[in-house]
PDB file of C-alpha atoms and ligand atoms in Angstrom:
ATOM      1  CA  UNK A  18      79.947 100.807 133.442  1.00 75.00           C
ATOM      2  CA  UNK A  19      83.691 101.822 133.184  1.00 86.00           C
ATOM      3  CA  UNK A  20      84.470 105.403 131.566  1.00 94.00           C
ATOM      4  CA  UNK A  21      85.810 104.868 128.460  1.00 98.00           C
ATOM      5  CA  UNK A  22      89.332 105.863 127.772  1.00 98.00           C
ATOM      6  CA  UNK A  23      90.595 108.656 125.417  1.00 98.00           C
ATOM      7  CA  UNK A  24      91.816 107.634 122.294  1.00 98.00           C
ATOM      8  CA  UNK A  25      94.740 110.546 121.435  1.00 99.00           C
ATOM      9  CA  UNK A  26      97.126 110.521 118.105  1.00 99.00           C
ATOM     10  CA  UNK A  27      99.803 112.583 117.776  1.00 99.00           C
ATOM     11  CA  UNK A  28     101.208 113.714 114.041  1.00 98.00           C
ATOM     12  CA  UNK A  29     103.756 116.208 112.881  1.00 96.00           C
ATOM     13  CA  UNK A  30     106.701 116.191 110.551  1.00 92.00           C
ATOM     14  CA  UNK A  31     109.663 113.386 111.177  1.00 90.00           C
ATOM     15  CA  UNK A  32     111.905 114.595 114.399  1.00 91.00           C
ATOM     16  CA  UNK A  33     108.945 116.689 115.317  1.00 95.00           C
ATOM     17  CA  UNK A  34     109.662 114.792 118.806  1.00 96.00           C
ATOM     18  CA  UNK A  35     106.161 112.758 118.614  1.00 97.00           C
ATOM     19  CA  UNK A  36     107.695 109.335 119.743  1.00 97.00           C
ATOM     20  CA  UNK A  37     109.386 110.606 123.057  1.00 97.00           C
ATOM     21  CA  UNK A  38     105.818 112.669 123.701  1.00 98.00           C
ATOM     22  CA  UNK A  39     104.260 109.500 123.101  1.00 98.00           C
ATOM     23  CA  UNK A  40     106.315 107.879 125.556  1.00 98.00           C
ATOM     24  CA  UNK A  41     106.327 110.665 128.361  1.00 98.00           C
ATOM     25  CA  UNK A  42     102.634 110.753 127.969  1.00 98.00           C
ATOM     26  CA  UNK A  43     101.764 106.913 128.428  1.00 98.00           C
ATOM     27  CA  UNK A  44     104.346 107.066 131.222  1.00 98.00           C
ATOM     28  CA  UNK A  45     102.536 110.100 133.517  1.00 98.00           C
ATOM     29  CA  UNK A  46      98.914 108.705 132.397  1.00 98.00           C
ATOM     30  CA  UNK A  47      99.848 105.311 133.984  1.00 98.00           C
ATOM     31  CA  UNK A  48     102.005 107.250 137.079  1.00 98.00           C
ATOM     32  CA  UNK A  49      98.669 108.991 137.679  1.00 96.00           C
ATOM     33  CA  UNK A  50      96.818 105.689 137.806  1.00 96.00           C
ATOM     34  CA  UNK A  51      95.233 106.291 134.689  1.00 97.00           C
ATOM     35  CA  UNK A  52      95.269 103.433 132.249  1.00 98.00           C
ATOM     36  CA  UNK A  53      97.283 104.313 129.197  1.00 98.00           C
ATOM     37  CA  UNK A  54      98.916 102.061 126.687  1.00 98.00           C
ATOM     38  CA  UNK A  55     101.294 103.425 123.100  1.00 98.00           C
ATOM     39  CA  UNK A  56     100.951 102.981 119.578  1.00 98.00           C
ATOM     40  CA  UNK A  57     102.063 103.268 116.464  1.00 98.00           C
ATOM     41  CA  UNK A  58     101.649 103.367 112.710  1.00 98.00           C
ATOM     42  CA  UNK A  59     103.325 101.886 110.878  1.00 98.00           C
ATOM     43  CA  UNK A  60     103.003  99.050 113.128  1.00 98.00           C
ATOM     44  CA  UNK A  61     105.918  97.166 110.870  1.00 98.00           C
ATOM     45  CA  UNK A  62     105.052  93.663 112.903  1.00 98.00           C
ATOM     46  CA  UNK A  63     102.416  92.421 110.916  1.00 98.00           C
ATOM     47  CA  UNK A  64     102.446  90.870 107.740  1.00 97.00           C
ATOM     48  CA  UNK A  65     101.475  94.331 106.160  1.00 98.00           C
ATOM     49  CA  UNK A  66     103.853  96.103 108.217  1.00 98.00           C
ATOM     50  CA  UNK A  67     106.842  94.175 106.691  1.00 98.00           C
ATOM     51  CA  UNK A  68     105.564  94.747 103.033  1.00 98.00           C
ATOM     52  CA  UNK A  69     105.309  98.605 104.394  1.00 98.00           C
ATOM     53  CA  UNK A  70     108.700  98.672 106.248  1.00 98.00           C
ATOM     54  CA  UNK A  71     110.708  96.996 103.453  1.00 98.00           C
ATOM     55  CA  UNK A  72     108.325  99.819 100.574  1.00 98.00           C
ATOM     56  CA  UNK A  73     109.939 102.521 102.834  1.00 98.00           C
ATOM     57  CA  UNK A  74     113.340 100.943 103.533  1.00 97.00           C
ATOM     58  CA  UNK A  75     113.064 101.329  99.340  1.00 97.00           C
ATOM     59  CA  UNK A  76     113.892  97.338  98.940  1.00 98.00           C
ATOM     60  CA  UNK A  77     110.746  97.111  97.110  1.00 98.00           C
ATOM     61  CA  UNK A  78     108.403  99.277  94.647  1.00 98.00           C
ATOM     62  CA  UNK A  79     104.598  99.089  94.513  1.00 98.00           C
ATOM     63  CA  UNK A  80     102.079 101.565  93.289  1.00 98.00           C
ATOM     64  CA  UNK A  81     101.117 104.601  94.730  1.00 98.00           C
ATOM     65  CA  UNK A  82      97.530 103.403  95.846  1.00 98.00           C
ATOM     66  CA  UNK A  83      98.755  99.570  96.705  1.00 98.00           C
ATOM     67  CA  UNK A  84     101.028 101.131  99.367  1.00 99.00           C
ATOM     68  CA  UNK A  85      98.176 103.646 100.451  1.00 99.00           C
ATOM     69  CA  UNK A  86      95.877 100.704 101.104  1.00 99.00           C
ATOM     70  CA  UNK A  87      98.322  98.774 102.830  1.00 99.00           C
ATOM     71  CA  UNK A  88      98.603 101.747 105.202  1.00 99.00           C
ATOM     72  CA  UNK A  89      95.626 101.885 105.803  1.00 99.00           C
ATOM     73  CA  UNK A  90      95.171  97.573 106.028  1.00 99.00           C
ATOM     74  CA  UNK A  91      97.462  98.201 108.548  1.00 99.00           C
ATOM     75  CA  UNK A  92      95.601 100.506 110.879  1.00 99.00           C
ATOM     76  CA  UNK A  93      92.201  98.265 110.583  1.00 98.00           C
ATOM     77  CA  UNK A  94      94.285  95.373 111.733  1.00 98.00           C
ATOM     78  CA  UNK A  95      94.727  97.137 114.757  1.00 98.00           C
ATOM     79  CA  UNK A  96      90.816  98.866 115.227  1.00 98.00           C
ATOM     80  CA  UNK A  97      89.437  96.515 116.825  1.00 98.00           C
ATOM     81  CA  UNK A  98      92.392  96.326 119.804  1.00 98.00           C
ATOM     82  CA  UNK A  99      92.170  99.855 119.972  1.00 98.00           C
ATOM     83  CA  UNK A 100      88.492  99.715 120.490  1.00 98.00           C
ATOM     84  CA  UNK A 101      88.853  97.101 123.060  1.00 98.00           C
ATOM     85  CA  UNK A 102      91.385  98.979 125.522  1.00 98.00           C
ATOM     86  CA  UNK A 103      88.986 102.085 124.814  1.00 98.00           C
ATOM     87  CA  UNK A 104      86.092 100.362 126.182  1.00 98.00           C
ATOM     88  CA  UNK A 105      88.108  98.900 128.706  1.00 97.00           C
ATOM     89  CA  UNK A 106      88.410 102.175 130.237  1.00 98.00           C
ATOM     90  CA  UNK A 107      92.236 102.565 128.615  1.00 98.00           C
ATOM     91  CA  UNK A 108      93.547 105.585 126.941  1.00 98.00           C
ATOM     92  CA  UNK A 109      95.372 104.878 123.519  1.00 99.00           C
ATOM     93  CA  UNK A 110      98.069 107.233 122.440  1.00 99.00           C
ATOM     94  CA  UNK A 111      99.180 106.591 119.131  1.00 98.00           C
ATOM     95  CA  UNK A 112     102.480 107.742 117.313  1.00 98.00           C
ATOM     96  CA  UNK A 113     100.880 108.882 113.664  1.00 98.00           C
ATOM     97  CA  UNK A 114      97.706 107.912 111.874  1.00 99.00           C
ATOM     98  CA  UNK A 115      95.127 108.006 108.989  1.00 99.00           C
ATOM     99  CA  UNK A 116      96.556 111.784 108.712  1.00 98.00           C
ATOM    100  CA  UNK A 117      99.747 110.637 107.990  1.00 98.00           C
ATOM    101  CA  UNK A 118      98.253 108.221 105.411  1.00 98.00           C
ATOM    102  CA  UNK A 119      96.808 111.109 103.795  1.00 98.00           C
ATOM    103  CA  UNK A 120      98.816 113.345 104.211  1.00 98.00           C
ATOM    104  CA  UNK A 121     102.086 111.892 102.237  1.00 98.00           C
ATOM    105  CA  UNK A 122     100.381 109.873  99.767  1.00 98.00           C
ATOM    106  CA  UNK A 123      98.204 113.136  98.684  1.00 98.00           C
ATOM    107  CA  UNK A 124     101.639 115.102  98.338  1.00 98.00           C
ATOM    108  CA  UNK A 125     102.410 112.326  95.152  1.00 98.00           C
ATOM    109  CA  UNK A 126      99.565 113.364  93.702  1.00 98.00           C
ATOM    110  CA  UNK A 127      96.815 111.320  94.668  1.00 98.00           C
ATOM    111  CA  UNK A 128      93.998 112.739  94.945  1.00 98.00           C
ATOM    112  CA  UNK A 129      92.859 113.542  98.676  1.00 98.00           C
ATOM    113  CA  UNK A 130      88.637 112.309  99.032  1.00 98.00           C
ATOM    114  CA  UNK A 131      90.442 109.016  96.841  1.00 98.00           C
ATOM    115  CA  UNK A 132      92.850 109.179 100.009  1.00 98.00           C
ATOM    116  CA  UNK A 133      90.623 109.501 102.636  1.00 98.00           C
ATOM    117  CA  UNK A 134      87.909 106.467 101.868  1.00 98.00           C
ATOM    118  CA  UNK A 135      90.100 103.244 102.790  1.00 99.00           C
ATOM    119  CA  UNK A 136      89.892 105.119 106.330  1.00 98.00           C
ATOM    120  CA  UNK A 137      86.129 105.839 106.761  1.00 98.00           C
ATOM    121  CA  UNK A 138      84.864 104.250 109.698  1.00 98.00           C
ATOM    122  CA  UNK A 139      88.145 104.161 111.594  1.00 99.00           C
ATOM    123  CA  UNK A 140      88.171 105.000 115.152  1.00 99.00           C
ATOM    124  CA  UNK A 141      87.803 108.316 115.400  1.00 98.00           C
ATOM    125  CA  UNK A 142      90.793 110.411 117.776  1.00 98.00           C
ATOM    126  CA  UNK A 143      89.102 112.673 120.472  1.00 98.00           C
ATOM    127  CA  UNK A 144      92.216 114.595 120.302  1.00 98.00           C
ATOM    128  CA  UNK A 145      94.703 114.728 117.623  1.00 99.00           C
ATOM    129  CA  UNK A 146      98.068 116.838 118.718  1.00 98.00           C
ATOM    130  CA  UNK A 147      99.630 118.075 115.711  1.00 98.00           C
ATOM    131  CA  UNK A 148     103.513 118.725 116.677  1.00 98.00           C
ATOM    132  CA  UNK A 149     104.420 121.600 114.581  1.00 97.00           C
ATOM    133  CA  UNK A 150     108.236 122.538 113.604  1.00 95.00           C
ATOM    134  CA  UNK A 151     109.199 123.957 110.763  1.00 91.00           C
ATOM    135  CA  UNK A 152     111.094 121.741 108.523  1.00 86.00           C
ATOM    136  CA  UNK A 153     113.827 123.563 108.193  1.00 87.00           C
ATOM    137  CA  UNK A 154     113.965 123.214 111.749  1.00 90.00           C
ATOM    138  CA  UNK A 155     114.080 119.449 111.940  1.00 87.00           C
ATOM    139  CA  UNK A 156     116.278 119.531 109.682  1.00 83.00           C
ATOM    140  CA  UNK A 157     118.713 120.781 112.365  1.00 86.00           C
ATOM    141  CA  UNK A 158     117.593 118.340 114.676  1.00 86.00           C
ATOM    142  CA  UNK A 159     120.011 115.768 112.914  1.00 79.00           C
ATOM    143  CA  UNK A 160     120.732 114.407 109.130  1.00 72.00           C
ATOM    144  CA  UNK A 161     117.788 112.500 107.055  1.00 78.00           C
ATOM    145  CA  UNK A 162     117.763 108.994 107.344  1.00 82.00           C
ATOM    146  CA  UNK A 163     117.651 106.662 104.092  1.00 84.00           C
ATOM    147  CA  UNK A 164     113.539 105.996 104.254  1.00 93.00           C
ATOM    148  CA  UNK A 165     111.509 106.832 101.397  1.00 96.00           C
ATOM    149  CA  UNK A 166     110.068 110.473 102.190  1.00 95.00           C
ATOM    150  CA  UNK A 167     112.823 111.621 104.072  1.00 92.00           C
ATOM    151  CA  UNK A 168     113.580 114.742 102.182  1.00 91.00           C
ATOM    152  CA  UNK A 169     113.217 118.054 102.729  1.00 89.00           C
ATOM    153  CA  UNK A 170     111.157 118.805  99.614  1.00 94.00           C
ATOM    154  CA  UNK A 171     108.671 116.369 100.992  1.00 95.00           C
ATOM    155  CA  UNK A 172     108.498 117.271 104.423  1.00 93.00           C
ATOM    156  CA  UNK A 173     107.773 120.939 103.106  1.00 95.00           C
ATOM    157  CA  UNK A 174     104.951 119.578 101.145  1.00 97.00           C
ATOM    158  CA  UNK A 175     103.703 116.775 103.753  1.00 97.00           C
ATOM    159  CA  UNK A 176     103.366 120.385 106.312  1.00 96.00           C
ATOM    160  CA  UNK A 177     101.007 121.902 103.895  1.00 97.00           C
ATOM    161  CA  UNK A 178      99.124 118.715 104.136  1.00 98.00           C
ATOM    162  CA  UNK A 179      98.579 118.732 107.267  1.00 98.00           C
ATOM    163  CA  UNK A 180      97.572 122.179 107.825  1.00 98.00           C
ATOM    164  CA  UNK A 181      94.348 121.377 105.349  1.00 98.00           C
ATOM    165  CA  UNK A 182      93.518 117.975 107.021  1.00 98.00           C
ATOM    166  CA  UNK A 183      93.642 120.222 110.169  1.00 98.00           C
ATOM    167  CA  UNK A 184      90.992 122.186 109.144  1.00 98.00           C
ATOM    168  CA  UNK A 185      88.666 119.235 107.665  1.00 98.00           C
ATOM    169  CA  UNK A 186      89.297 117.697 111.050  1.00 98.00           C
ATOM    170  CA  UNK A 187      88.183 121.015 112.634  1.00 98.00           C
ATOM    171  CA  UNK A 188      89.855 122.820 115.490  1.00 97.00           C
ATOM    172  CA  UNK A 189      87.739 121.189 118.554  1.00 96.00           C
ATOM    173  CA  UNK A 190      89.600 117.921 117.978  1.00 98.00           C
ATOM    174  CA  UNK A 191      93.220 119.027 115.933  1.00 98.00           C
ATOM    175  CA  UNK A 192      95.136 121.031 117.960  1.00 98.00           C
ATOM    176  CA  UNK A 193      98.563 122.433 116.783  1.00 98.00           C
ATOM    177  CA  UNK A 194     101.348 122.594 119.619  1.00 98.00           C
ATOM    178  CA  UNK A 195     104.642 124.462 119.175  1.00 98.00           C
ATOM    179  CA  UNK A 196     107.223 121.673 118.800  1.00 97.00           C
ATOM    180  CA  UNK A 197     110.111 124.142 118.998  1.00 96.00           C
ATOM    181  CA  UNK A 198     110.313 124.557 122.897  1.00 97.00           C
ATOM    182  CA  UNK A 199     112.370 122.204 124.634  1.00 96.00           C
ATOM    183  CA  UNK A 200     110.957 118.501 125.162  1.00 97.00           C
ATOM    184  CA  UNK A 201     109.712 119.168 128.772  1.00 98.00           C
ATOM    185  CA  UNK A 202     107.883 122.502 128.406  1.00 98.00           C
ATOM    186  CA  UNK A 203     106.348 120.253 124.929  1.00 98.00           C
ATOM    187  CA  UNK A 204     105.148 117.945 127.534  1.00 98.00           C
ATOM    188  CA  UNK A 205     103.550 120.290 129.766  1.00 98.00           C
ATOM    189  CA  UNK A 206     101.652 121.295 126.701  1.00 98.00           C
ATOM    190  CA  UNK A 207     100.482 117.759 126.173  1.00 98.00           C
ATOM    191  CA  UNK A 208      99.643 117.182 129.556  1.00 98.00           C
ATOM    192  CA  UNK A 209      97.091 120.154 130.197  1.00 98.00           C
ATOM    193  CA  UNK A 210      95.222 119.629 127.104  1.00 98.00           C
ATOM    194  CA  UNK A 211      94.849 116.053 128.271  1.00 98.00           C
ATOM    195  CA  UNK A 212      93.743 116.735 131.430  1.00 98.00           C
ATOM    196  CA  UNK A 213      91.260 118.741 130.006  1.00 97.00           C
ATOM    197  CA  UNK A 214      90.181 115.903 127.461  1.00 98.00           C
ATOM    198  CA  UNK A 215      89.925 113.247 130.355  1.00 97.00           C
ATOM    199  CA  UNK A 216      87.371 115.030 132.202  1.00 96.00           C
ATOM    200  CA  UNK A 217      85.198 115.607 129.041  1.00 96.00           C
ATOM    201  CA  UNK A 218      85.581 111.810 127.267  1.00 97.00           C
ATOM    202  CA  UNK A 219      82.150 110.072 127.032  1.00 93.00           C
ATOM    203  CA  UNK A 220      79.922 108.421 124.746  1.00 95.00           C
ATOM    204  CA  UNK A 221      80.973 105.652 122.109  1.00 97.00           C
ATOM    205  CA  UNK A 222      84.167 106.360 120.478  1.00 98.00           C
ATOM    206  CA  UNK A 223      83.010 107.954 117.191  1.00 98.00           C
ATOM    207  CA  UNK A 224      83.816 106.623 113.267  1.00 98.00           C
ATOM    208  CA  UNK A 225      86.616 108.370 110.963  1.00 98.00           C
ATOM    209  CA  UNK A 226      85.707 110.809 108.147  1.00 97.00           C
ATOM    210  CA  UNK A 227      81.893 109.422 108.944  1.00 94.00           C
TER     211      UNK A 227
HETATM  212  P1  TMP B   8     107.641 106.491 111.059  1.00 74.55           P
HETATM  213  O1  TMP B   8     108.913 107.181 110.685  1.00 74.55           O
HETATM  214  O2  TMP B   8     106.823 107.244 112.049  1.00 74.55           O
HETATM  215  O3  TMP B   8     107.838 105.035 111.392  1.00 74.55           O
HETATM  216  O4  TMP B   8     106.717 106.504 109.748  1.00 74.55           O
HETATM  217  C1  TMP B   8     107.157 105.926 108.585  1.00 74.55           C
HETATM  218  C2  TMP B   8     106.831 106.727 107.350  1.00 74.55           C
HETATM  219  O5  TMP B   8     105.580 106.321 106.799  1.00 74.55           O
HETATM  220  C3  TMP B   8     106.760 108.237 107.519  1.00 74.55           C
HETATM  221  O6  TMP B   8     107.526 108.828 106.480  1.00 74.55           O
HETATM  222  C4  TMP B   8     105.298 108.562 107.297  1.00 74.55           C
HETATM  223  C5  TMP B   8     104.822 107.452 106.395  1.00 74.55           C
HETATM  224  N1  TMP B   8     103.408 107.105 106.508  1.00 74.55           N
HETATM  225  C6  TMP B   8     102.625 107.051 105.351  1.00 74.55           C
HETATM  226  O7  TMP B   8     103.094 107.342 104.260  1.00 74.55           O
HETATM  227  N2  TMP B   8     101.321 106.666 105.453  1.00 74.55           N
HETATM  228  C7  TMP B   8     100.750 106.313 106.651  1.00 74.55           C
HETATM  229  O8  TMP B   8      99.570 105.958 106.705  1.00 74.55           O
HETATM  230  C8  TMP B   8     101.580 106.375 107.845  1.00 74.55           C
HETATM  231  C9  TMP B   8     100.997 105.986 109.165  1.00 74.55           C
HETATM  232  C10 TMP B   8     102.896 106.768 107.720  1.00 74.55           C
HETATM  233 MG1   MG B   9     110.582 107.972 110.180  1.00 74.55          MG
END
């Protein structure tokens, strides 16, 4: 039987640097002859993804929960893919997920256990690397962009989020990296702790918030 592969999500704030980390990653895993492949939520291809994209390109208005569930519609399109290259033996790094999906629709005031059950069952990350930066920080990194959420009074309150869906998801699998260094020393970072992960993956990949 093939080892499984490691199924690893990064989250943080926007400009927290988790799409180049993605990238880097996927491109040393594969260097290393490991199989690795990216991904990413949103994944504004589908049919969902488009109503998504065009809710957060603010071309069109729907309810608070509609545009949760679609979120979340959108990552069980994908499960059973993921699942697939998992069993296959591939690792699966993925550019946000359910704690994103949480995390900025509980900030508008839903509530968070209503937020959390259109993702139970999910595959569950081994790892999940939580890019920290304080937004005042990314601010600097360069101007907001016109998508919904791209504010700084959000981002403040999408941190807080994340820093109680990091404890729910417990400290064995969230880990919180310093996403102030420079990109490389970031990457180091990533790199040990998923070195350490590889050698430790086993079993069937386990079920979201199960
Ligand atoms: P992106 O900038 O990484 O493409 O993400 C698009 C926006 O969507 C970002 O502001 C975070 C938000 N988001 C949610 O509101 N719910 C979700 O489930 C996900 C994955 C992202
Ligand atoms: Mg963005």
């Amino acid at each position: 039987m093939v080892k499984r592969g490691a199924f690893i999500v990064f989250e943080g704030l926007d400009r927290s640097g988790k799409s180049t980390q993605v990238a880097r990653l996927v491109e040393s895993l594969n260097q290393s002859g490991e199989k690795a492949v990216g991904c990413r939520f949103p994944d504004r291809t589908t049919t969902t993804g488009k109503m998504i994209d065009s809710y957060l390109a603010q071309k069109s208005e729907l309810d608070d929960h509609a545009i949760h569930l679609l979120f979340s519609a959108n990552r069980w399109e994908r499960s059973q893919a993921i699942l697939a290259d998992l069993e296959a033996g591939t690792t699966v790094v993925c550019d946000r997920y359910a704690f994103s999906g949480i995390a900025f629709s509980a900030v508008k005031g839903l509530s968070y256990t209503w937020c959390q059950s259109p993702d139970i069952g999910l595959p569950l990350p081994d790892l999940v690397l939580f890019l920290e930066l304080a937004p005042a920080a990314a601010a600097l990194r360069g101007g907001f962009g016109n998508e919904r959420y791209e504010t700084s009074e959000v981002q403040i309150a999408v941190k807080d989020m994340f820093e109680r869906i990091g404890s729910d998801v417990g400290s064995e699998r969230w880990k919180v990296l310093d996403a102030g260094r420079d990109v490389d020393a970031v990457e180091k970072d990533v790199r040990g702790r998923v070195e350490e992960l590889l050698k430790k993956v086993e079993g069937p990949v386990g079920k979201l918030w199960a």
